[in-house]
Amino acid sequence: MLNKRELERYNSQIIFKKFGKESQEKLKKAKALLVGVGGLGSVISTLLVRAGIGELKIVDRDVVELSNLQRQILYDETDIGKSKAKLAKEKLRKVNKNVKIKAFKDEITKDNVLKYARNVDIILDGTDNMKARFALNHASVKLKIPFVHAGCEGFSGVCAVFVPKKACFACLYKECEVKKPISVLGPTPVLAGSMSSGYAIQMLSSTMKLKTSFMTVFSLIDNEFDTYIIKKDTKCAECGK
Ligand SMILES: [Zn+2]
């Protein structure tokens, strides 16, 4: 049940007819795993915590660097050299103490991903590498939990939602390494991260029921937004039979 302070805190979303009190209560019971609290994860974590998710589990191996501040909106100059997972937890606690936040300084792999993904309702991608994304997809398929992937380069970005038993991340992408450094301007991860959290909030609160996996690709430089249905690959290495 939502208490008086929570009803006040979330009033703007509760009065939205398609969301309402029931959705807010469902969101309060929901748990998410977010891997990566950089450019994408700063936005995803902030919006989920502000919206009133029940529990957020954060995993990130990195420390804050000066070159991160251009887009990673959770951090400031005093954070340089410190663990992102630990800092994110501290900062997000100050935003909303109703949310249970767990933070782990770790690198996600296929060997440890199930440990982190067990008992969550959704898996969110805030990473910048394919290896971690394939590990998250592995957990999503194995545990039948939705997986929301986001990525960006320059002024272009993607947000893809993979629904259990439908097409998975590995149906769409094949294993490869992303060349670094990745060029990126601040608004791109903010938009892709905002879309991720938007879909997550809707799925966790049952405001949106998805029947298929899909992706939205955008380019801010060409002013293009396109959404595609993702088809299952029957020969997929992860979910194919
Ligand atoms: Zn697949």
mmCIF file of C-alpha atoms and ligand atoms in Angstrom:
data_model
loop_
_atom_site.group_PDB
_atom_site.id
_atom_site.type_symbol
_atom_site.label_atom_id
_atom_site.label_comp_id
_atom_site.label_asym_id
_atom_site.label_seq_id
_atom_site.Cartn_x
_atom_site.Cartn_y
_atom_site.Cartn_z
ATOM 1 C CA MET A 1 0.000 0.000 0.000
ATOM 2 C CA LEU A 2 1.130 3.506 -0.748
ATOM 3 C CA ASN A 3 1.417 5.819 2.238
ATOM 4 C CA LYS A 4 0.379 9.492 2.311
ATOM 5 C CA ARG A 5 3.871 10.764 1.460
ATOM 6 C CA GLU A 6 4.122 8.382 -1.495
ATOM 7 C CA LEU A 7 0.735 9.459 -2.817
ATOM 8 C CA GLU A 8 1.989 13.054 -2.690
ATOM 9 C CA ARG A 9 5.390 12.220 -4.213
ATOM 10 C CA TYR A 10 3.947 10.319 -7.179
ATOM 11 C CA ASN A 11 0.815 12.447 -7.610
ATOM 12 C CA SER A 12 1.695 13.652 -11.131
ATOM 13 C CA GLN A 13 1.852 10.108 -12.471
ATOM 14 C CA ILE A 14 -1.028 8.784 -10.355
ATOM 15 C CA ILE A 15 -3.403 11.389 -11.798
ATOM 16 C CA PHE A 16 -2.477 10.241 -15.318
ATOM 17 C CA LYS A 17 -5.484 8.070 -16.258
ATOM 18 C CA LYS A 18 -3.487 5.372 -18.081
ATOM 19 C CA PHE A 19 -1.198 4.934 -15.057
ATOM 20 C CA GLY A 20 -3.020 5.565 -11.785
ATOM 21 C CA LYS A 21 -2.681 4.241 -8.243
ATOM 22 C CA GLU A 22 -2.828 0.559 -9.172
ATOM 23 C CA SER A 23 0.140 0.888 -11.549
ATOM 24 C CA GLN A 24 2.049 2.820 -8.899
ATOM 25 C CA GLU A 25 1.491 0.010 -6.406
ATOM 26 C CA LYS A 26 2.703 -2.577 -8.934
ATOM 27 C CA LEU A 27 5.806 -0.491 -9.610
ATOM 28 C CA LYS A 28 6.517 -0.357 -5.875
ATOM 29 C CA LYS A 29 6.691 -4.169 -5.818
ATOM 30 C CA ALA A 30 8.944 -4.393 -8.896
ATOM 31 C CA LYS A 31 12.661 -5.187 -8.982
ATOM 32 C CA ALA A 32 15.110 -4.328 -11.759
ATOM 33 C CA LEU A 33 18.702 -5.143 -12.610
ATOM 34 C CA LEU A 34 20.607 -2.314 -14.300
ATOM 35 C CA VAL A 35 24.087 -3.053 -15.580
ATOM 36 C CA GLY A 36 26.140 0.059 -16.306
ATOM 37 C CA VAL A 37 25.587 3.473 -14.752
ATOM 38 C CA GLY A 38 27.302 5.620 -17.374
ATOM 39 C CA GLY A 39 25.540 7.841 -19.917
ATOM 40 C CA LEU A 40 22.561 5.515 -20.373
ATOM 41 C CA GLY A 41 22.451 4.159 -16.835
ATOM 42 C CA SER A 42 22.563 7.625 -15.215
ATOM 43 C CA VAL A 43 19.241 8.409 -16.862
ATOM 44 C CA ILE A 44 17.665 4.959 -16.508
ATOM 45 C CA SER A 45 18.479 4.711 -12.785
ATOM 46 C CA THR A 46 17.414 8.286 -11.991
ATOM 47 C CA LEU A 47 14.043 7.944 -13.722
ATOM 48 C CA LEU A 48 13.245 4.529 -12.222
ATOM 49 C CA VAL A 49 14.111 5.683 -8.714
ATOM 50 C CA ARG A 50 12.148 8.921 -9.100
ATOM 51 C CA ALA A 51 9.155 6.983 -10.487
ATOM 52 C CA GLY A 52 9.094 4.745 -7.406
ATOM 53 C CA ILE A 53 10.389 1.320 -8.411
ATOM 54 C CA GLY A 54 10.621 -1.073 -5.446
ATOM 55 C CA GLU A 55 14.199 -2.259 -5.832
ATOM 56 C CA LEU A 56 17.079 -1.376 -8.146
ATOM 57 C CA LYS A 57 20.165 -3.548 -8.366
ATOM 58 C CA ILE A 58 23.120 -1.725 -9.973
ATOM 59 C CA VAL A 59 26.268 -3.380 -11.344
ATOM 60 C CA ASP A 60 29.183 -1.347 -12.760
ATOM 61 C CA ARG A 61 32.904 -2.084 -12.828
ATOM 62 C CA ASP A 62 34.158 1.438 -13.624
ATOM 63 C CA VAL A 63 35.216 4.595 -11.809
ATOM 64 C CA VAL A 64 34.245 8.122 -12.906
ATOM 65 C CA GLU A 65 36.638 9.807 -15.365
ATOM 66 C CA LEU A 66 36.779 13.460 -16.436
ATOM 67 C CA SER A 67 35.715 12.508 -19.989
ATOM 68 C CA ASN A 68 32.495 10.944 -18.601
ATOM 69 C CA LEU A 69 31.074 14.221 -17.264
ATOM 70 C CA GLN A 70 30.040 15.462 -20.737
ATOM 71 C CA ARG A 71 27.121 12.961 -20.721
ATOM 72 C CA GLN A 72 26.942 10.963 -17.474
ATOM 73 C CA ILE A 73 24.541 13.226 -15.645
ATOM 74 C CA LEU A 74 24.652 11.476 -12.268
ATOM 75 C CA TYR A 75 28.220 12.642 -11.573
ATOM 76 C CA ASP A 76 30.219 15.810 -10.958
ATOM 77 C CA GLU A 77 33.886 16.820 -10.704
ATOM 78 C CA THR A 78 34.189 15.704 -7.069
ATOM 79 C CA ASP A 79 33.348 12.129 -8.139
ATOM 80 C CA ILE A 80 36.373 11.561 -10.388
ATOM 81 C CA GLY A 81 38.217 8.349 -9.476
ATOM 82 C CA LYS A 82 35.349 6.940 -7.396
ATOM 83 C CA SER A 83 33.267 3.804 -8.087
ATOM 84 C CA LYS A 84 30.202 4.544 -10.228
ATOM 85 C CA ALA A 85 28.100 1.797 -8.604
ATOM 86 C CA LYS A 86 28.799 3.132 -5.100
ATOM 87 C CA LEU A 87 28.257 6.772 -6.104
ATOM 88 C CA ALA A 88 25.020 5.972 -7.937
ATOM 89 C CA LYS A 89 23.658 4.261 -4.843
ATOM 90 C CA GLU A 90 24.578 7.227 -2.597
ATOM 91 C CA LYS A 91 23.095 9.816 -4.962
ATOM 92 C CA LEU A 92 19.920 7.882 -5.747
ATOM 93 C CA ARG A 93 19.256 7.279 -2.048
ATOM 94 C CA LYS A 94 19.066 11.065 -1.632
ATOM 95 C CA VAL A 95 16.483 11.237 -4.436
ATOM 96 C CA ASN A 96 14.091 8.620 -3.056
ATOM 97 C CA LYS A 97 14.738 6.699 0.145
ATOM 98 C CA ASN A 98 11.673 4.493 -0.445
ATOM 99 C CA VAL A 99 13.613 2.589 -3.105
ATOM 100 C CA LYS A 100 15.864 -0.277 -2.046
ATOM 101 C CA ILE A 101 19.134 0.159 -3.924
ATOM 102 C CA LYS A 102 21.868 -2.455 -4.104
ATOM 103 C CA ALA A 103 25.224 -1.654 -5.739
ATOM 104 C CA PHE A 104 27.998 -3.983 -6.914
ATOM 105 C CA LYS A 105 31.397 -3.017 -8.367
ATOM 106 C CA ASP A 106 31.741 -5.895 -10.775
ATOM 107 C CA GLU A 107 32.066 -6.826 -14.436
ATOM 108 C CA ILE A 108 29.063 -8.716 -15.778
ATOM 109 C CA THR A 109 29.845 -12.009 -17.542
ATOM 110 C CA LYS A 110 27.932 -15.123 -18.590
ATOM 111 C CA ASP A 111 29.340 -16.786 -15.462
ATOM 112 C CA ASN A 112 27.994 -14.295 -12.914
ATOM 113 C CA VAL A 113 24.932 -12.798 -14.644
ATOM 114 C CA LEU A 114 22.403 -15.317 -13.301
ATOM 115 C CA LYS A 115 23.471 -14.509 -9.736
ATOM 116 C CA TYR A 116 22.547 -10.850 -10.286
ATOM 117 C CA ALA A 117 19.477 -11.433 -12.469
ATOM 118 C CA ARG A 118 17.727 -13.959 -10.285
ATOM 119 C CA ASN A 119 14.599 -12.580 -8.588
ATOM 120 C CA VAL A 120 14.341 -9.415 -10.695
ATOM 121 C CA ASP A 121 11.427 -8.565 -12.989
ATOM 122 C CA ILE A 122 13.393 -6.849 -15.754
ATOM 123 C CA ILE A 123 16.976 -6.515 -17.023
ATOM 124 C CA LEU A 124 18.214 -3.139 -18.256
ATOM 125 C CA ASP A 125 21.246 -2.488 -20.414
ATOM 126 C CA GLY A 126 23.328 0.571 -19.536
ATOM 127 C CA THR A 127 26.574 -0.942 -20.826
ATOM 128 C CA ASP A 128 28.834 0.044 -23.699
ATOM 129 C CA ASN A 129 29.954 -3.407 -24.828
ATOM 130 C CA MET A 130 28.505 -6.397 -26.663
ATOM 131 C CA LYS A 131 30.006 -9.015 -24.353
ATOM 132 C CA ALA A 132 28.012 -7.699 -21.383
ATOM 133 C CA ARG A 133 24.877 -7.387 -23.537
ATOM 134 C CA PHE A 134 25.105 -11.022 -24.638
ATOM 135 C CA ALA A 135 25.512 -12.020 -20.989
ATOM 136 C CA LEU A 136 22.395 -10.014 -20.033
ATOM 137 C CA ASN A 137 20.481 -11.576 -22.921
ATOM 138 C CA HIS A 138 21.560 -15.021 -21.730
ATOM 139 C CA ALA A 139 19.975 -14.335 -18.339
ATOM 140 C CA SER A 140 16.873 -12.849 -19.960
ATOM 141 C CA VAL A 141 16.273 -15.984 -22.064
ATOM 142 C CA LYS A 142 17.187 -18.424 -19.302
ATOM 143 C CA LEU A 143 15.077 -16.748 -16.593
ATOM 144 C CA LYS A 144 12.283 -15.561 -18.970
ATOM 145 C CA ILE A 145 12.619 -11.916 -17.918
ATOM 146 C CA PRO A 146 12.200 -8.985 -20.349
ATOM 147 C CA PHE A 147 15.442 -7.325 -21.482
ATOM 148 C CA VAL A 148 15.658 -3.672 -22.509
ATOM 149 C CA HIS A 149 18.731 -2.827 -24.572
ATOM 150 C CA ALA A 150 19.950 0.683 -25.311
ATOM 151 C CA GLY A 151 22.920 1.924 -27.270
ATOM 152 C CA CYS A 152 24.235 5.070 -28.878
ATOM 153 C CA GLU A 153 26.862 6.538 -31.145
ATOM 154 C CA GLY A 154 27.247 10.169 -32.163
ATOM 155 C CA PHE A 155 23.744 11.554 -32.527
ATOM 156 C CA SER A 156 22.168 8.112 -33.234
ATOM 157 C CA GLY A 157 20.690 5.683 -30.769
ATOM 158 C CA VAL A 158 18.644 2.552 -30.295
ATOM 159 C CA CYS A 159 16.271 1.227 -27.684
ATOM 160 C CA ALA A 160 15.081 -2.370 -28.052
ATOM 161 C CA VAL A 161 12.701 -4.373 -25.886
ATOM 162 C CA PHE A 162 13.010 -8.168 -25.882
ATOM 163 C CA VAL A 163 9.991 -10.036 -24.566
ATOM 164 C CA PRO A 164 10.327 -13.562 -23.060
ATOM 165 C CA LYS A 165 9.764 -16.402 -25.588
ATOM 166 C CA LYS A 166 9.877 -13.899 -28.488
ATOM 167 C CA ALA A 167 12.936 -12.681 -30.410
ATOM 168 C CA CYS A 168 15.984 -12.158 -28.173
ATOM 169 C CA PHE A 169 19.028 -9.889 -28.478
ATOM 170 C CA ALA A 170 21.019 -12.700 -30.138
ATOM 171 C CA CYS A 171 18.311 -13.120 -32.805
ATOM 172 C CA LEU A 172 19.147 -9.560 -33.875
ATOM 173 C CA TYR A 173 22.882 -9.161 -33.236
ATOM 174 C CA LYS A 174 25.796 -11.500 -33.698
ATOM 175 C CA GLU A 175 28.707 -11.507 -31.285
ATOM 176 C CA CYS A 176 31.256 -8.785 -32.072
ATOM 177 C CA GLU A 177 33.359 -6.215 -30.287
ATOM 178 C CA VAL A 178 32.469 -2.523 -30.307
ATOM 179 C CA LYS A 179 35.422 -0.374 -31.363
ATOM 180 C CA LYS A 180 36.452 2.137 -28.702
ATOM 181 C CA PRO A 181 36.400 5.020 -28.043
ATOM 182 C CA ILE A 182 32.739 5.395 -29.009
ATOM 183 C CA SER A 183 31.848 8.899 -30.184
ATOM 184 C CA VAL A 184 28.762 10.210 -28.420
ATOM 185 C CA LEU A 185 27.038 13.506 -27.661
ATOM 186 C CA GLY A 186 25.184 13.964 -24.376
ATOM 187 C CA PRO A 187 21.603 14.166 -25.650
ATOM 188 C CA THR A 188 21.830 10.737 -27.361
ATOM 189 C CA PRO A 189 22.237 8.495 -24.269
ATOM 190 C CA VAL A 190 19.818 10.720 -22.371
ATOM 191 C CA LEU A 191 17.133 10.060 -25.007
ATOM 192 C CA ALA A 192 17.898 6.324 -25.378
ATOM 193 C CA GLY A 193 18.042 5.930 -21.570
ATOM 194 C CA SER A 194 14.808 7.839 -21.165
ATOM 195 C CA MET A 195 13.086 5.505 -23.671
ATOM 196 C CA SER A 196 14.449 2.448 -21.808
ATOM 197 C CA SER A 197 13.128 3.645 -18.479
ATOM 198 C CA GLY A 198 9.808 4.580 -20.092
ATOM 199 C CA TYR A 199 9.276 1.047 -21.406
ATOM 200 C CA ALA A 200 10.498 -0.453 -18.122
ATOM 201 C CA ILE A 201 8.081 1.634 -16.046
ATOM 202 C CA GLN A 202 5.190 0.644 -18.310
ATOM 203 C CA MET A 203 6.034 -3.065 -18.277
ATOM 204 C CA LEU A 204 6.662 -3.202 -14.515
ATOM 205 C CA SER A 205 3.412 -1.402 -13.732
ATOM 206 C CA SER A 206 1.443 -3.463 -16.307
ATOM 207 C CA THR A 207 0.508 -0.239 -18.116
ATOM 208 C CA MET A 208 1.905 -1.802 -21.284
ATOM 209 C CA LYS A 209 1.605 -5.456 -22.281
ATOM 210 C CA LEU A 210 4.001 -6.389 -25.034
ATOM 211 C CA LYS A 211 3.331 -9.278 -27.361
ATOM 212 C CA THR A 212 6.452 -8.967 -29.470
ATOM 213 C CA SER A 213 10.063 -7.778 -29.350
ATOM 214 C CA PHE A 214 10.741 -4.463 -31.067
ATOM 215 C CA MET A 215 13.321 -1.746 -31.515
ATOM 216 C CA THR A 216 13.287 1.982 -32.102
ATOM 217 C CA VAL A 217 16.232 3.499 -33.927
ATOM 218 C CA PHE A 218 16.715 7.258 -33.992
ATOM 219 C CA SER A 219 19.003 9.838 -35.481
ATOM 220 C CA LEU A 220 18.907 13.326 -34.031
ATOM 221 C CA ILE A 221 21.080 14.610 -36.862
ATOM 222 C CA ASP A 222 18.664 13.405 -39.585
ATOM 223 C CA ASN A 223 15.551 13.834 -37.420
ATOM 224 C CA GLU A 224 14.513 10.203 -37.962
ATOM 225 C CA PHE A 225 12.687 7.812 -35.627
ATOM 226 C CA ASP A 226 11.807 4.317 -36.865
ATOM 227 C CA THR A 227 10.320 1.346 -35.022
ATOM 228 C CA TYR A 228 10.726 -2.250 -36.174
ATOM 229 C CA ILE A 229 9.297 -5.561 -35.029
ATOM 230 C CA ILE A 230 12.146 -8.022 -34.364
ATOM 231 C CA LYS A 231 11.618 -11.502 -35.798
ATOM 232 C CA LYS A 232 12.764 -14.614 -33.976
ATOM 233 C CA ASP A 233 15.726 -16.422 -35.555
ATOM 234 C CA THR A 234 14.950 -20.146 -35.328
ATOM 235 C CA LYS A 235 18.701 -20.838 -35.529
ATOM 236 C CA CYS A 236 19.551 -18.327 -32.771
ATOM 237 C CA ALA A 237 22.466 -19.508 -30.594
ATOM 238 C CA GLU A 238 20.674 -18.362 -27.434
ATOM 239 C CA CYS A 239 16.939 -18.989 -27.884
ATOM 240 C CA GLY A 240 16.682 -21.146 -31.046
ATOM 241 C CA LYS A 241 15.679 -24.775 -30.881
HETATM 242 ZN ZN ZN B 1 17.301 -15.452 -29.959
#
